[in-house]
mmCIF file with all atom_site columns, C-alpha atoms in Angstrom:
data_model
loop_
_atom_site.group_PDB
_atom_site.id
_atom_site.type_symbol
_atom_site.label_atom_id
_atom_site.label_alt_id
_atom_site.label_comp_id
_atom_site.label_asym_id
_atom_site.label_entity_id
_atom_site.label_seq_id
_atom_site.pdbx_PDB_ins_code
_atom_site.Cartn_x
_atom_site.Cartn_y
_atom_site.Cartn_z
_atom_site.occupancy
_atom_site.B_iso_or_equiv
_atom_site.pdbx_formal_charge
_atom_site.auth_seq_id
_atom_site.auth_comp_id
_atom_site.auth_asym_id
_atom_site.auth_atom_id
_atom_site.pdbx_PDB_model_num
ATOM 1  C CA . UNK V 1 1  ? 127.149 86.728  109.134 1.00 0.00 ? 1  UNK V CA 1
ATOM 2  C CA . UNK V 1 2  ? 126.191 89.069  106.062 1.00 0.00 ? 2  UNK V CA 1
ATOM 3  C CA . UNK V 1 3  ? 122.677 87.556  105.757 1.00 0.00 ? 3  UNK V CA 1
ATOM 4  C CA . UNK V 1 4  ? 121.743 88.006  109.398 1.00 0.00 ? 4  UNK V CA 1
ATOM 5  C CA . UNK V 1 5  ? 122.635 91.542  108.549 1.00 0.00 ? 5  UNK V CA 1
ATOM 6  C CA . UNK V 1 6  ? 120.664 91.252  105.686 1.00 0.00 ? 6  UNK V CA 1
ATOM 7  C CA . UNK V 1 7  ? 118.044 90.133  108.020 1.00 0.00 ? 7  UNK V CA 1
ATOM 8  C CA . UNK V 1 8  ? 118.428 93.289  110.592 1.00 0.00 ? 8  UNK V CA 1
ATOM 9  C CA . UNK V 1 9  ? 118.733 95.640  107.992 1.00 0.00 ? 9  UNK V CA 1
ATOM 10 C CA . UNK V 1 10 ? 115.500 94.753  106.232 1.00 0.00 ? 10 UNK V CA 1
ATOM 11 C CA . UNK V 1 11 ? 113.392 94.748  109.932 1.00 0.00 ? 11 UNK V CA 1
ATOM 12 C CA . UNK V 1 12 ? 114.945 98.107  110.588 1.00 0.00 ? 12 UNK V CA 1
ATOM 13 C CA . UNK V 1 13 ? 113.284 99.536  107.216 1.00 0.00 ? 13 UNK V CA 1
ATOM 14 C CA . UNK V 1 14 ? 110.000 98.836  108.247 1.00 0.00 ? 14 UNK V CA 1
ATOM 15 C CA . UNK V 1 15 ? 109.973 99.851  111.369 1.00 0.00 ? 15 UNK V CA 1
ATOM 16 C CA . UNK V 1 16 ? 108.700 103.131 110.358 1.00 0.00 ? 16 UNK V CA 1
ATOM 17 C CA . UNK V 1 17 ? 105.926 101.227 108.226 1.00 0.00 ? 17 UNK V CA 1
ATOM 18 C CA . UNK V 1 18 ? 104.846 99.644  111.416 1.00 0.00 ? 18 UNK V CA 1
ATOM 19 C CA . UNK V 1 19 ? 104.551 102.780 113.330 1.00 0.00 ? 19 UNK V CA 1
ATOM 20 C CA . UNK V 1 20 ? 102.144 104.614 110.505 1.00 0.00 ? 20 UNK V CA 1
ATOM 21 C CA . UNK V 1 21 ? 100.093 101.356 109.847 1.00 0.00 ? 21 UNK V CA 1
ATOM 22 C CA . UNK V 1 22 ? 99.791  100.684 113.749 1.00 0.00 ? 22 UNK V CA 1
ATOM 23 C CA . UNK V 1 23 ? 99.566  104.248 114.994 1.00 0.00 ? 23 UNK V CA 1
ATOM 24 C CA . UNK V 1 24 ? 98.293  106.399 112.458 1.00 0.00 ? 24 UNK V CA 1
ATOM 25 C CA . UNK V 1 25 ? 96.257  103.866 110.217 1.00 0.00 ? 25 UNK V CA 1
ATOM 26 C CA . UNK V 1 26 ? 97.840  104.554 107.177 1.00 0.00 ? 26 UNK V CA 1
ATOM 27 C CA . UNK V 1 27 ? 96.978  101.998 104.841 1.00 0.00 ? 27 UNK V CA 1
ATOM 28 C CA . UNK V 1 28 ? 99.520  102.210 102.044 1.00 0.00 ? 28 UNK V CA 1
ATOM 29 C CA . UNK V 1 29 ? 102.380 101.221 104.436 1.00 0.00 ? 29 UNK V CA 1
ATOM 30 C CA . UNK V 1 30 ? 100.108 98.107  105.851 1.00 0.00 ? 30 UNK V CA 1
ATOM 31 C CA . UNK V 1 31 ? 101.194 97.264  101.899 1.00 0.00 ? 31 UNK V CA 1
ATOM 32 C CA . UNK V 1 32 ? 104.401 97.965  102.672 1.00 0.00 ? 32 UNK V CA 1
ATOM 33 C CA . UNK V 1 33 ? 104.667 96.269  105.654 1.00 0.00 ? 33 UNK V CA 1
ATOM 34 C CA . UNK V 1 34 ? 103.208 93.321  104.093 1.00 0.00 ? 34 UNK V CA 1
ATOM 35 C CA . UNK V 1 35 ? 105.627 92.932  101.178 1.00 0.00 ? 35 UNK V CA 1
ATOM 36 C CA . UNK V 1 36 ? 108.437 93.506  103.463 1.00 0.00 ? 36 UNK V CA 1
ATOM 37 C CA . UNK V 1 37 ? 107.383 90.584  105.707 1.00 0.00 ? 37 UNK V CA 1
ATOM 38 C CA . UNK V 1 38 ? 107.397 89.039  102.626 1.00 0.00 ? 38 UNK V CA 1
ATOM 39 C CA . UNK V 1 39 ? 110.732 89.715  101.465 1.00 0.00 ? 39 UNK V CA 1
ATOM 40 C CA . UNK V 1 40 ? 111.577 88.499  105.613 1.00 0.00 ? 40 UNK V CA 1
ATOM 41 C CA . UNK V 1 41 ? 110.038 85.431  104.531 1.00 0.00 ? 41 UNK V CA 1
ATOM 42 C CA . UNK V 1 42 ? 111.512 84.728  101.102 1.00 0.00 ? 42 UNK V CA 1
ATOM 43 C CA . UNK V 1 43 ? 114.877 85.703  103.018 1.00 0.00 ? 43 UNK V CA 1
ATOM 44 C CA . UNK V 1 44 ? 114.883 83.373  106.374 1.00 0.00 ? 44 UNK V CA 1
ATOM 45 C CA . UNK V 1 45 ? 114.132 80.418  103.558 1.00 0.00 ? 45 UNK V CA 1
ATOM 46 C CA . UNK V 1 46 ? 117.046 80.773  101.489 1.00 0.00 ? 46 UNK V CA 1
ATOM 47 C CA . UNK V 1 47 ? 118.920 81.187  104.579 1.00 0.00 ? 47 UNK V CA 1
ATOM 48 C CA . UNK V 1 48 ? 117.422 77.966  105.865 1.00 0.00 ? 48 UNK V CA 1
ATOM 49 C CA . UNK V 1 49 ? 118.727 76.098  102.777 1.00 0.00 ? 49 UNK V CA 1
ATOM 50 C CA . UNK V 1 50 ? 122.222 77.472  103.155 1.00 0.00 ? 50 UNK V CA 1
ATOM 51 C CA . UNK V 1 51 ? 122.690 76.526  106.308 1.00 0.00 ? 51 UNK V CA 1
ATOM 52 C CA . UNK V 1 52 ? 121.301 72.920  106.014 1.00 0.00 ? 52 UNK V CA 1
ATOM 53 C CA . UNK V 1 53 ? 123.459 72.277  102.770 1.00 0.00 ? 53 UNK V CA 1
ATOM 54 C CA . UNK V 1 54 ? 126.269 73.376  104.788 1.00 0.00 ? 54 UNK V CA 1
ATOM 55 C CA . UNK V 1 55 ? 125.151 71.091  107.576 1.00 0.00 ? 55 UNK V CA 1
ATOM 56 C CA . UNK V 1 56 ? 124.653 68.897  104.930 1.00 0.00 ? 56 UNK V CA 1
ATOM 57 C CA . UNK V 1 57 ? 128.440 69.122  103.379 1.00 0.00 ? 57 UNK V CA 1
ATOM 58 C CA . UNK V 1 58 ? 130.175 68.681  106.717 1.00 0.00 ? 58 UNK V CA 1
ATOM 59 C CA . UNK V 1 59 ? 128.828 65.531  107.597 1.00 0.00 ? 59 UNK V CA 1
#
């Protein structure tokens, strides 16, 4: 359960990001929004792996 934390922590950081890119236009959290989704993505892969090579191990 400590990577879907992982997982709500790191959406939780940007939600701020959002806000200014979405409300306010700022452009240099866009960047940051875009390298967090990023990290998101890098994240839900490994977590993909571990799961299917403990699927994997039971069988």
């Amino acid at each position: 359960m400590t990577r879907f934390e992982e997982v709500k922590n790191l959406i939780m950081s940007l939600e701020g990001d959002f806000d200014k890119f979405y409300s306010k236009e700022n452009q240099a959290a866009g960047t940051r929004v875009r390298k967090g989704m990023q990290d998101l993505k890098t994240l839900a892969q490994e977590i993909r792996t571990e799961v299917q090579n403990k699927k994997n191990a039971a069988e």
